[in-house]
Amino acid sequence: MQHHTGMILGSGIQRSATFESEDLPRQLQLLLRVFQIRQDNMKRSLLWAALLAVPTVAASEDIADTDTVIVTSTRYEQPLSSALSPVVVITGEEIRRMQATSFADIVRTLPGIQVSMNGGRGQQTKAQIRGGNATDTLFLVNGVKLNTPYDGATYLERIPVSQIERIEYIRGVRASVYGSQASAAVINIITRPGFDESQILARASYGTHRNRKGSVSFKQAIGDNGELKLAAGTEKERGYNVHPVPGQNDGDRHGFQGTSFMADYQHRLGPVTLFGDVSWLKTKSQFDTSSDDPMWGSYHEYDMNQYENWAVELGGRYSGDIYRTGLSLNLQRTDDFEQIQLNPFREGKTDNTPIYLRTLGLEWTNELALADIFTLGGGLEIRQDRILKKSKVYYEHLNPEHPKINNTGAYLLGQVDVEGFQAELAGRYDHSNQYGAHFTYQGGLGLRFFDDYKASIRFGTSFRAPTFMELYYPYMGSHDLKPETSDSLEAMIQGEHKFLNWRLSLFNNHYRDRIVYYYETYSFKNISHASVSGIEAELGFEVAGVKNTFSAGYRDPRDRTNHTDIPYVSPRDFKWNLSGRVGDFDLSASFLAFSSRSAGAGARRLGGYGLLNLGVGYSITDNFKIQAKADNILDKRYETARGFPCPEATFTAGFEFSY
């Protein structure tokens, strides 16, 4: 099984600092750990940091664009320059220019993110941020939670790129605003356009492994007060052997196909805006669990995952001079199951793991602005995740004690911004019928000085609620699991000059009661602890219409339970990207480098790798553009999960029509 049990082997994410001083005050311990770097890694860390002095160019929003308005950091609109946390905004235009074939292509270019994938297009793909688990990052679509309640992860291969208007990426703890899972970062995928936008956009491409992809989107202003968006896309790829086992599955190919649709409508009635949207996604991905393991035996097994999701959101918002409020209702229906097409133990095609999920959510947000210097926000969030009784894992019923997990969260947030000084304080109370009550808080201080510089320090706590898989997986789940908890301390300094922006961030995340699969008892338990310290540096500038940014990061992820490295986390990375327009040409490029990483106790380390990607587009007319892209042009052979080779050099050609 791929999509559901893949979390078991990768869930032991913890760290132990070499400096142990449990008698010191907690905040002092955190500060010490932030600046702790193991001596055997010091020289390599300095070498990677030296790369920060190299002039390079990249493809995301300027680090500090005071004209940009974001909503994700606090749930209400604020200028990007007022955010205390590191924020990156990716626009739809930048996404189209980089010719991203998947959502993973976009996020892997962002600072602090490592993408792990079990092979090629359509295979299980997850994001790890700042050395955390895939479950430590909260993904949203228009502010609505995307992480699956079954295992807590977000599978990037299932997110259609053609629908995205922009992406807001906020690093750091935000649990006191969003609740469970917002311990490492929040990524908000915004598909809803602004008002008064009209555009028809059609794209099609053909690439390596017979990848065929097409999409069309339509945005139209309806009268003076309405805005309609329709978008649809389809993709199909023959694929390659993502899990080669010589002598067992020679000649196999593992393909992917997906279809998506969305419709969104907004209407203004004076200060009130009503909105509604519906989206549908269906994917099929072939994968392989063949084995030549001497313990489990040698066999050929050819599998397929089928996933279908319906989502509906209805709501409205009021915007006054000093008070804003919004109310929305969202519903999701997810059917996720796996078929075994060739099975050495059973004949014929069978559905061995059907998972049926239903989610109902209600959100109420409020904002009160006083005297232009103080903003008070707060809200209520009610969510019910339900797993149907017909759900099974390897033909076994889950038999949940609580097939409906109900959670109610209430939060309050205050911000002060006066004469270059900023302060933020927030708290949230969550109550669940499964794990009881939980309280999280966060705070921060910021100071702007010399007009061009800003420094900030932030702290906060977070938690992650146990999932249906961890609670009720047959023979392995535990009904008594507690939520994971964590606390975080961060510091940041940045400069915002006329032509150059830069940022330096230090962080320490400490996790407790980590939920891991415990091999001695073959069950999930709250046993593991971790803390991850790190530093991230970013630089951005623009030359002749070409946006330039790059980033480098070092992190020290250690499992405190057994004093080992966290598996599958690269301690160092360096990212270079380019995006811009020169005459009639669109240009994009990226170089992504990751150091070697542990593959678990007793296993050979996975090697480091560097990927060079190049893209070009040429406008034949104002409305018609031809495009070509080469990914991994150096034909680097690498793995991010043992036994699952990632794609070698791939090439794509296509066109874009806009009107």
XYZ file of C-alpha atoms in Angstrom:
659
model
C 0.000 0.000 0.000
C 1.395 3.392 -0.959
C -0.707 6.398 -0.060
C -1.808 5.292 3.396
C 0.988 3.282 4.988
C 3.814 5.401 3.573
C 3.553 7.620 6.650
C 4.546 4.784 9.004
C 8.202 4.596 8.012
C 8.640 8.366 7.803
C 6.970 9.462 11.013
C 9.939 9.253 13.403
C 11.007 12.889 13.045
C 12.821 14.081 16.092
C 16.068 15.734 17.182
C 18.502 15.773 20.078
C 20.885 18.672 20.622
C 24.425 17.827 21.684
C 24.143 20.413 24.438
C 21.845 18.973 27.115
C 20.904 21.268 30.010
C 17.389 20.452 31.143
C 17.912 22.440 34.351
C 18.019 25.757 32.500
C 14.835 27.778 31.946
C 12.943 26.605 28.883
C 13.284 29.817 26.831
C 17.035 29.979 27.561
C 17.388 26.371 26.378
C 15.645 27.319 23.141
C 17.942 30.289 22.557
C 21.005 28.112 23.121
C 19.760 25.465 20.726
C 19.045 28.026 18.013
C 22.735 28.845 17.734
C 23.971 25.282 18.273
C 25.674 23.633 15.277
C 27.482 20.361 15.696
C 31.254 20.720 15.324
C 31.548 18.037 12.625
C 29.130 19.991 10.430
C 30.580 23.462 11.017
C 32.950 23.604 8.051
C 30.347 22.328 5.611
C 27.776 24.760 7.013
C 30.105 27.708 6.503
C 30.817 26.572 2.950
C 27.115 26.513 2.120
C 26.565 29.858 3.816
C 29.370 31.336 1.720
C 27.251 30.712 -1.345
C 25.060 33.551 -0.115
C 27.640 35.982 -1.414
C 27.283 34.723 -5.011
C 25.120 36.958 -7.226
C 22.235 34.846 -8.519
C 18.737 35.266 -9.911
C 15.342 33.726 -9.160
C 11.581 33.447 -9.673
C 9.394 34.454 -6.787
C 7.822 37.629 -5.472
C 10.211 40.234 -4.096
C 10.903 39.547 -0.434
C 9.383 42.836 0.637
C 6.801 44.243 -1.744
C 4.851 46.791 0.255
C 2.086 46.897 -2.382
C 1.247 43.203 -1.923
C -1.686 42.352 0.349
C -1.749 38.956 2.082
C -4.490 37.241 4.095
C -2.939 34.004 5.352
C -0.771 35.232 8.217
C -3.658 36.565 10.349
C -6.809 35.531 8.366
C -7.463 39.166 7.475
C -5.921 41.461 4.875
C -2.635 43.130 5.727
C 0.319 44.542 3.761
C 3.118 42.067 3.207
C 5.532 44.510 4.841
C 3.657 44.314 8.171
C 3.990 40.532 8.577
C 6.345 39.473 11.380
C 6.939 36.026 9.858
C 8.907 35.259 6.666
C 6.405 35.385 3.794
C 6.758 34.558 0.092
C 4.008 35.221 -2.453
C 3.961 33.423 -5.815
C 1.688 34.942 -8.459
C -0.201 33.140 -11.204
C 1.917 34.897 -13.826
C 5.110 33.561 -12.245
C 3.662 30.042 -12.116
C 2.803 30.150 -15.824
C 6.230 31.534 -16.686
C 8.015 28.687 -14.895
C 5.789 26.218 -16.850
C 5.170 24.149 -13.734
C 3.837 20.707 -14.612
C 2.884 19.933 -11.014
C 2.368 21.717 -7.702
C 5.586 20.097 -6.465
C 7.488 21.963 -9.206
C 6.389 25.210 -7.581
C 6.895 24.556 -3.879
C 10.286 22.868 -4.216
C 11.741 26.227 -5.330
C 10.660 27.954 -2.094
C 12.994 28.529 0.879
C 13.070 25.851 3.565
C 11.082 23.248 1.604
C 12.203 19.762 0.650
C 9.902 17.672 -1.541
C 9.853 13.888 -1.149
C 8.336 11.796 -3.938
C 8.010 8.069 -4.599
C 9.013 8.238 -8.249
C 7.588 10.337 -11.075
C 4.441 12.263 -11.947
C 1.396 11.209 -9.943
C 3.331 9.274 -7.302
C 3.022 10.033 -3.610
C 4.598 13.489 -3.142
C 4.862 15.395 0.136
C 6.559 18.548 1.406
C 8.780 18.764 4.493
C 9.450 22.257 5.798
C 12.261 23.174 8.171
C 13.041 19.504 8.805
C 9.544 18.638 10.005
C 7.113 15.932 8.989
C 4.717 16.338 6.086
C 2.022 16.609 8.768
C 3.637 19.708 10.333
C 2.562 22.025 7.515
C -1.018 23.194 7.081
C -2.184 23.468 3.467
C -5.216 25.595 2.657
C -7.310 26.309 -0.437
C -8.878 29.763 -0.118
C -8.381 29.427 3.644
C -10.025 25.974 3.884
C -7.947 23.099 5.270
C -6.638 20.677 2.631
C -4.719 18.116 4.763
C -6.493 14.764 4.694
C -7.973 13.732 8.071
C -6.997 10.118 7.359
C -3.221 10.487 7.790
C -2.745 14.250 8.145
C -0.665 14.734 4.997
C -1.250 16.779 1.860
C -0.387 14.958 -1.342
C 1.021 17.504 -3.755
C 0.383 15.379 -6.848
C -3.352 15.950 -6.350
C -3.315 19.770 -6.521
C -4.205 21.127 -10.003
C -1.852 23.939 -11.014
C -4.216 25.369 -13.642
C -6.621 26.699 -10.978
C -4.108 28.718 -8.938
C -4.252 32.522 -8.828
C -1.465 32.898 -6.270
C 0.230 31.116 -3.353
C 0.987 32.590 0.077
C 3.732 30.779 2.008
C 4.221 31.695 5.685
C 6.960 29.984 7.681
C 6.708 29.561 11.414
C 4.088 28.482 13.909
C 0.495 29.706 13.271
C -1.464 27.204 15.386
C -2.982 29.958 17.534
C -4.756 31.168 14.388
C -5.346 27.941 12.431
C -5.239 25.148 15.012
C -3.808 21.674 14.433
C -0.831 21.081 12.091
C 0.316 24.699 11.684
C 3.640 24.126 13.475
C 6.199 24.521 10.647
C 4.387 26.624 8.048
C 1.093 27.489 6.371
C 0.658 27.387 2.583
C -2.532 28.970 1.253
C -3.441 28.170 -2.359
C -5.764 30.881 -3.628
C -7.931 30.002 -6.622
C -10.476 32.846 -6.293
C -9.756 35.853 -8.565
C -10.222 39.506 -7.747
C -13.098 41.571 -9.081
C -13.127 43.190 -12.529
C -10.838 40.534 -14.046
C -11.588 39.167 -17.523
C -9.418 36.593 -19.258
C -9.547 33.399 -21.287
C -6.454 31.247 -20.845
C -5.838 27.939 -22.639
C -2.693 25.816 -22.331
C -1.571 22.481 -23.780
C 1.723 20.565 -23.707
C 3.340 17.255 -24.603
C 6.401 15.801 -22.917
C 8.618 12.897 -21.936
C 6.913 9.633 -20.911
C 4.046 10.653 -23.197
C 2.835 13.322 -20.807
C -0.196 15.059 -22.325
C -1.703 17.996 -20.530
C -4.348 20.611 -21.296
C -6.245 23.238 -19.327
C -8.572 26.165 -19.865
C -9.728 28.897 -17.489
C -12.267 31.647 -17.932
C -12.563 34.764 -15.778
C -15.260 37.300 -16.529
C -16.672 40.355 -14.786
C -20.473 39.971 -14.647
C -21.990 43.444 -14.742
C -20.582 45.933 -12.258
C -20.731 43.669 -9.207
C -20.120 40.056 -10.236
C -17.055 37.937 -10.980
C -17.184 34.417 -12.455
C -14.351 31.931 -12.840
C -14.470 28.528 -14.556
C -11.452 26.256 -14.899
C -10.910 22.717 -16.146
C -7.858 20.587 -16.796
C -6.816 17.091 -17.788
C -3.515 15.216 -17.799
C -2.323 11.757 -18.754
C 1.137 10.197 -18.630
C 2.384 6.743 -19.534
C 5.144 6.969 -16.949
C 8.122 4.714 -16.235
C 9.042 2.032 -13.697
C 9.055 4.008 -10.437
C 10.035 1.007 -8.285
C 12.263 -1.306 -10.344
C 12.798 -4.749 -8.821
C 15.018 -6.741 -11.209
C 13.536 -10.074 -12.124
C 10.134 -9.205 -10.695
C 8.637 -6.205 -12.529
C 10.915 -5.711 -15.527
C 9.216 -3.644 -18.215
C 6.477 -2.207 -15.984
C 5.365 1.394 -16.414
C 3.506 3.380 -13.788
C 1.367 6.116 -15.262
C -0.932 8.838 -14.056
C -4.084 10.563 -15.185
C -6.107 13.349 -13.625
C -9.097 15.554 -14.361
C -10.201 18.674 -12.492
C -12.930 21.303 -12.628
C -13.871 24.350 -10.584
C -16.499 27.107 -10.698
C -16.404 30.218 -8.501
C -18.760 33.185 -8.347
C -18.626 36.369 -6.251
C -21.172 39.164 -6.043
C -20.918 42.558 -4.316
C -23.895 44.147 -2.559
C -22.416 47.366 -1.258
C -20.079 46.489 1.637
C -21.221 42.832 1.517
C -19.699 40.236 -0.817
C -21.314 36.834 -1.319
C -19.342 33.955 -2.795
C -19.681 30.303 -3.672
C -17.488 27.745 -5.370
C -17.468 24.059 -6.247
C -14.470 21.959 -7.276
C -13.998 18.365 -8.413
C -10.832 16.331 -8.818
C -10.274 12.741 -9.885
C -6.884 11.069 -10.256
C -5.569 7.583 -10.986
C -1.951 6.666 -10.349
C -0.281 3.319 -10.900
C 2.420 2.244 -8.473
C 4.283 -0.873 -7.429
C 4.946 -2.793 -4.217
C 6.940 -5.650 -5.759
C 9.637 -7.114 -3.540
C 12.773 -9.220 -3.565
C 13.248 -8.942 0.193
C 14.536 -12.230 1.690
C 12.351 -11.739 4.768
C 9.050 -10.963 3.005
C 9.748 -12.987 -0.129
C 9.994 -12.127 -3.816
C 6.848 -11.250 -5.751
C 5.386 -8.934 -8.371
C 2.518 -6.658 -7.296
C 1.058 -3.956 -9.554
C -1.278 -1.466 -7.895
C -3.395 1.599 -8.597
C -4.615 4.416 -6.383
C -7.872 6.142 -7.285
C -8.801 9.407 -5.633
C -11.889 11.570 -6.033
C -12.754 14.758 -4.165
C -15.756 17.084 -4.255
C -15.568 20.396 -2.372
C -18.197 23.120 -1.955
C -17.879 26.457 -0.165
C -20.578 29.079 0.452
C -20.200 32.298 2.377
C -20.084 36.043 2.613
C -18.028 38.854 4.044
C -18.682 42.409 5.197
C -16.071 45.173 4.887
C -16.663 48.431 6.759
C -14.376 51.291 7.663
C -13.200 49.785 10.938
C -14.933 46.391 11.132
C -14.809 43.358 8.848
C -16.392 39.957 9.260
C -16.763 36.805 7.221
C -18.779 33.600 7.481
C -18.285 30.489 5.337
C -19.530 26.914 5.193
C -17.464 24.228 3.461
C -18.173 20.597 2.667
C -15.836 17.946 1.272
C -16.426 14.420 0.047
C -13.365 12.231 -0.527
C -13.226 8.659 -1.845
C -9.677 7.320 -1.786
C -8.977 3.676 -2.496
C -6.379 1.351 -3.910
C -6.751 -1.481 -6.392
C -4.448 -4.455 -6.655
C -4.387 -5.494 -10.298
C -1.644 -8.140 -10.086
C -1.387 -9.790 -6.677
C 0.609 -12.941 -5.892
C -1.759 -13.799 -3.047
C -5.178 -13.043 -4.605
C -6.589 -13.487 -8.068
C -8.189 -10.706 -10.102
C -8.525 -7.010 -9.378
C -9.585 -6.097 -5.841
C -10.159 -2.937 -3.815
C -8.227 -3.630 -0.639
C -8.136 -0.162 0.956
C -11.215 1.971 0.333
C -11.224 5.120 2.509
C -14.373 7.268 2.498
C -14.124 10.655 4.220
C -16.677 13.426 4.748
C -15.831 16.867 6.162
C -18.082 19.716 7.250
C -16.623 23.032 8.366
C -17.907 26.415 9.543
C -15.652 29.461 9.908
C -16.444 32.897 11.324
C -13.711 35.567 11.227
C -13.720 39.136 12.566
C -11.411 42.147 12.393
C -11.656 45.458 14.249
C -9.201 48.254 13.370
C -8.824 51.040 15.940
C -7.007 54.348 15.493
C -4.953 52.995 12.575
C -2.448 51.457 14.979
C -4.292 48.585 16.679
C -6.062 45.647 15.054
C -8.055 43.056 16.949
C -9.026 39.833 15.208
C -10.865 36.757 16.350
C -13.106 33.991 15.215
C -14.715 30.617 15.612
C -14.029 27.440 13.655
C -16.154 24.287 13.832
C -15.073 21.168 11.935
C -16.346 17.609 11.714
C -14.267 14.889 10.053
C -16.158 11.646 9.469
C -14.928 8.304 8.184
C -17.614 5.972 6.858
C -17.975 2.493 8.342
C -17.420 0.831 4.961
C -13.804 2.089 4.959
C -11.191 -0.681 5.132
C -7.432 -1.173 5.287
C -6.153 -4.325 3.599
C -9.679 -5.760 3.715
C -9.961 -5.060 7.469
C -12.601 -2.613 8.798
C -11.239 0.349 10.762
C -13.922 0.097 13.501
C -13.380 3.638 14.872
C -14.477 4.469 18.400
C -15.251 7.982 17.141
C -16.165 7.776 13.431
C -16.932 11.497 13.740
C -14.174 13.682 15.160
C -15.678 17.046 16.113
C -13.400 19.994 16.838
C -14.340 23.504 17.915
C -11.718 26.231 17.969
C -11.919 29.874 19.060
C -9.044 32.330 18.646
C -8.184 35.942 19.442
C -5.343 37.968 17.901
C -4.132 41.509 18.512
C -1.601 43.576 16.544
C -0.012 46.960 17.226
C 1.869 48.920 14.557
C 3.039 52.406 15.537
C 6.062 54.441 14.395
C 8.119 51.451 13.304
C 7.270 49.269 16.301
C 5.123 46.134 15.859
C 3.722 43.677 18.371
C 1.508 40.624 17.992
C -0.165 38.337 20.520
C -2.627 35.530 19.822
C -4.243 32.610 21.609
C -6.535 29.796 20.574
C -8.628 27.199 22.415
C -9.532 23.905 20.696
C -11.810 21.167 21.988
C -12.253 17.749 20.380
C -14.433 14.789 21.294
C -11.402 12.568 20.600
C -8.503 14.207 22.492
C -10.137 16.829 24.735
C -9.031 20.476 25.110
C -5.876 22.177 23.910
C -4.602 25.772 24.192
C -1.975 27.371 21.943
C -0.457 30.843 21.932
C 2.020 32.919 19.963
C 3.570 36.361 20.132
C 6.110 38.530 18.416
C 7.879 41.877 18.352
C 9.165 43.776 15.334
C 11.148 46.969 14.843
C 11.787 48.940 11.660
C 14.941 51.077 11.755
C 17.022 53.187 9.370
C 13.970 53.116 7.064
C 15.310 50.107 5.147
C 15.717 47.500 7.886
C 13.415 45.380 10.016
C 14.103 42.927 12.837
C 11.654 40.632 14.619
C 11.474 37.850 17.169
C 8.585 35.397 17.529
C 7.589 32.542 19.801
C 4.653 30.186 19.901
C 3.206 26.763 20.629
C 1.349 24.327 18.406
C -0.120 20.844 18.291
C -1.124 18.130 15.868
C -4.180 16.011 16.546
C -3.908 12.247 15.927
C -5.421 11.099 12.643
C -7.872 8.338 11.800
C -4.977 6.145 10.631
C -2.993 6.607 13.846
C -6.069 6.018 15.991
C -7.785 3.144 14.211
C -5.407 1.400 11.801
C -6.106 -2.335 12.307
C -3.833 -3.890 14.951
C -1.601 -0.772 14.949
C -3.777 2.195 15.903
C -4.147 3.382 19.473
C -7.312 5.039 20.810
C -5.313 6.630 23.641
C -2.975 8.766 21.557
C -2.426 12.345 22.710
C -1.830 15.253 20.344
C 1.756 16.050 19.464
C 2.880 19.367 20.927
C 5.663 21.741 19.989
C 7.069 25.158 20.766
C 9.006 27.447 18.490
C 11.385 30.391 18.772
C 12.394 32.443 15.707
C 14.389 35.576 14.931
C 14.601 37.465 11.648
C 16.329 40.512 10.183
C 15.752 41.843 6.699
C 16.628 44.784 4.501
C 14.322 46.424 1.977
C 16.323 48.574 -0.409
C 15.401 50.165 -3.716
C 16.874 47.400 -5.865
C 17.870 44.713 -3.359
C 15.993 42.755 -0.679
C 17.512 40.280 1.738
C 16.443 38.284 4.785
C 18.150 36.144 7.422
C 16.085 33.858 9.698
C 17.035 31.641 12.641
C 14.628 29.149 14.170
C 14.284 26.320 16.668
C 11.297 23.983 16.711
C 10.990 21.520 19.588
C 8.477 18.660 19.312
C 7.144 16.483 22.139
C 4.918 13.386 22.268
C 5.680 12.754 18.618
C 3.402 10.078 17.195
C 5.535 7.339 15.652
C 5.131 3.749 14.604
C 6.796 1.707 17.356
C 8.286 -1.477 15.863
C 8.631 -3.309 19.178
C 4.860 -3.390 19.678
C 3.780 -2.850 16.034
C 1.634 0.123 17.025
C 1.464 3.916 17.036
C 2.614 5.571 20.269
C 3.442 8.972 21.769
C 7.131 8.330 22.388
C 9.323 10.438 20.169
C 10.835 13.869 20.736
C 12.685 16.142 18.346
C 14.054 19.619 17.953
C 15.278 21.184 14.733
C 17.498 24.259 14.714
C 18.356 26.070 11.530
C 19.241 29.185 9.599
C 17.793 30.427 6.297
C 19.129 33.233 4.095
C 17.422 34.842 1.106
C 18.374 37.473 -1.421
C 16.275 39.105 -4.130
C 16.791 41.746 -6.786
C 15.564 42.655 -10.263
C 17.629 43.495 -13.338
C 16.171 44.549 -16.716
C 12.759 43.079 -15.945
C 14.155 39.768 -14.668
C 13.353 38.909 -11.029
C 16.238 37.498 -9.082
C 16.111 35.631 -5.754
C 17.993 32.783 -4.136
C 18.102 31.037 -0.800
C 20.352 28.786 1.250
C 19.514 26.888 4.396
C 21.127 24.817 7.102
C 19.194 22.755 9.623
C 20.198 20.231 12.285
C 17.332 17.697 12.559
C 17.853 15.115 15.294
C 15.689 12.382 16.772
C 15.916 12.890 20.538
C 14.478 9.464 21.303
C 17.405 7.492 19.883
C 19.902 10.320 19.201
C 20.022 9.818 15.438
C 19.463 11.955 12.366
C 15.885 12.352 11.209
C 15.445 10.159 8.122
C 14.983 11.743 4.696
C 15.813 15.330 5.733
C 18.694 17.093 3.936
C 20.619 19.271 6.409
C 21.631 21.774 3.708
C 20.073 23.190 0.566
C 20.769 25.906 -1.962
C 18.197 27.245 -4.451
C 18.656 29.494 -7.450
C 15.754 30.593 -9.638
C 15.160 33.044 -12.441
C 11.998 34.488 -13.962
C 11.442 37.405 -16.261
C 10.557 38.762 -19.664
C 13.044 40.124 -22.188
C 11.450 41.443 -25.358
C 9.154 38.743 -26.718
C 10.778 36.018 -24.621
C 9.733 34.625 -21.225
C 12.678 33.149 -19.335
C 12.758 30.805 -16.355
C 15.526 28.797 -14.735
C 16.280 27.127 -11.436
C 19.068 25.196 -9.782
C 18.090 23.226 -6.658
C 20.780 21.502 -4.596
C 20.263 19.255 -1.553
C 22.870 17.527 0.605
C 22.900 13.816 1.432
C 20.511 12.574 4.106
C 19.832 9.634 6.384
C 17.549 6.838 5.183
C 16.951 5.408 8.662
C 18.875 3.317 11.171
C 21.276 0.879 9.520
C 20.440 2.024 5.977
C 22.817 3.566 3.476
C 22.494 7.356 3.244
C 20.757 8.789 0.219
C 23.125 10.888 -1.850
C 22.853 14.613 -2.422
C 21.741 15.958 -5.767
C 21.459 19.113 -7.864
C 18.753 19.794 -10.442
C 19.017 22.338 -13.254
C 15.744 23.328 -14.952
C 15.369 25.695 -17.902
C 12.297 27.142 -19.610
C 11.633 29.576 -22.445
C 8.520 31.020 -24.043
C 8.182 33.092 -27.205
C 5.205 35.348 -27.960
C 4.304 34.955 -31.631
C 1.441 37.409 -31.138
C 0.075 39.307 -28.162
C -2.273 36.374 -27.497
C -0.322 33.286 -28.562
C 2.872 31.941 -27.013
C 4.900 28.784 -27.644
C 6.848 27.259 -24.762
C 9.541 24.665 -24.060
C 11.003 23.387 -20.822
C 13.736 20.975 -19.731
C 13.737 19.584 -16.186
C 16.795 17.940 -14.636
C 18.686 18.874 -17.786
C 21.919 17.448 -16.306
C 20.198 14.031 -16.204
C 20.951 13.565 -12.516
C 19.954 10.176 -11.078
C 18.634 10.550 -7.541
C 16.103 9.284 -5.004
C 14.155 11.081 -2.299
C 12.708 7.761 -1.039
C 14.786 4.593 -1.128
C 13.951 2.313 -4.031
C 11.954 4.950 -5.932
C 14.108 6.690 -8.583
C 12.958 10.198 -9.512
C 12.652 11.246 -13.164
C 15.840 11.785 -15.122
C 15.953 14.491 -17.818
C 12.449 15.352 -19.093
C 11.357 17.718 -21.846
C 8.049 19.467 -22.481
C 6.786 21.630 -25.347
C 3.456 23.412 -25.627
C 1.553 26.616 -26.193
C -0.449 29.213 -24.277
C -3.349 31.250 -25.627
C -4.733 34.187 -23.671
C -7.373 36.729 -24.502
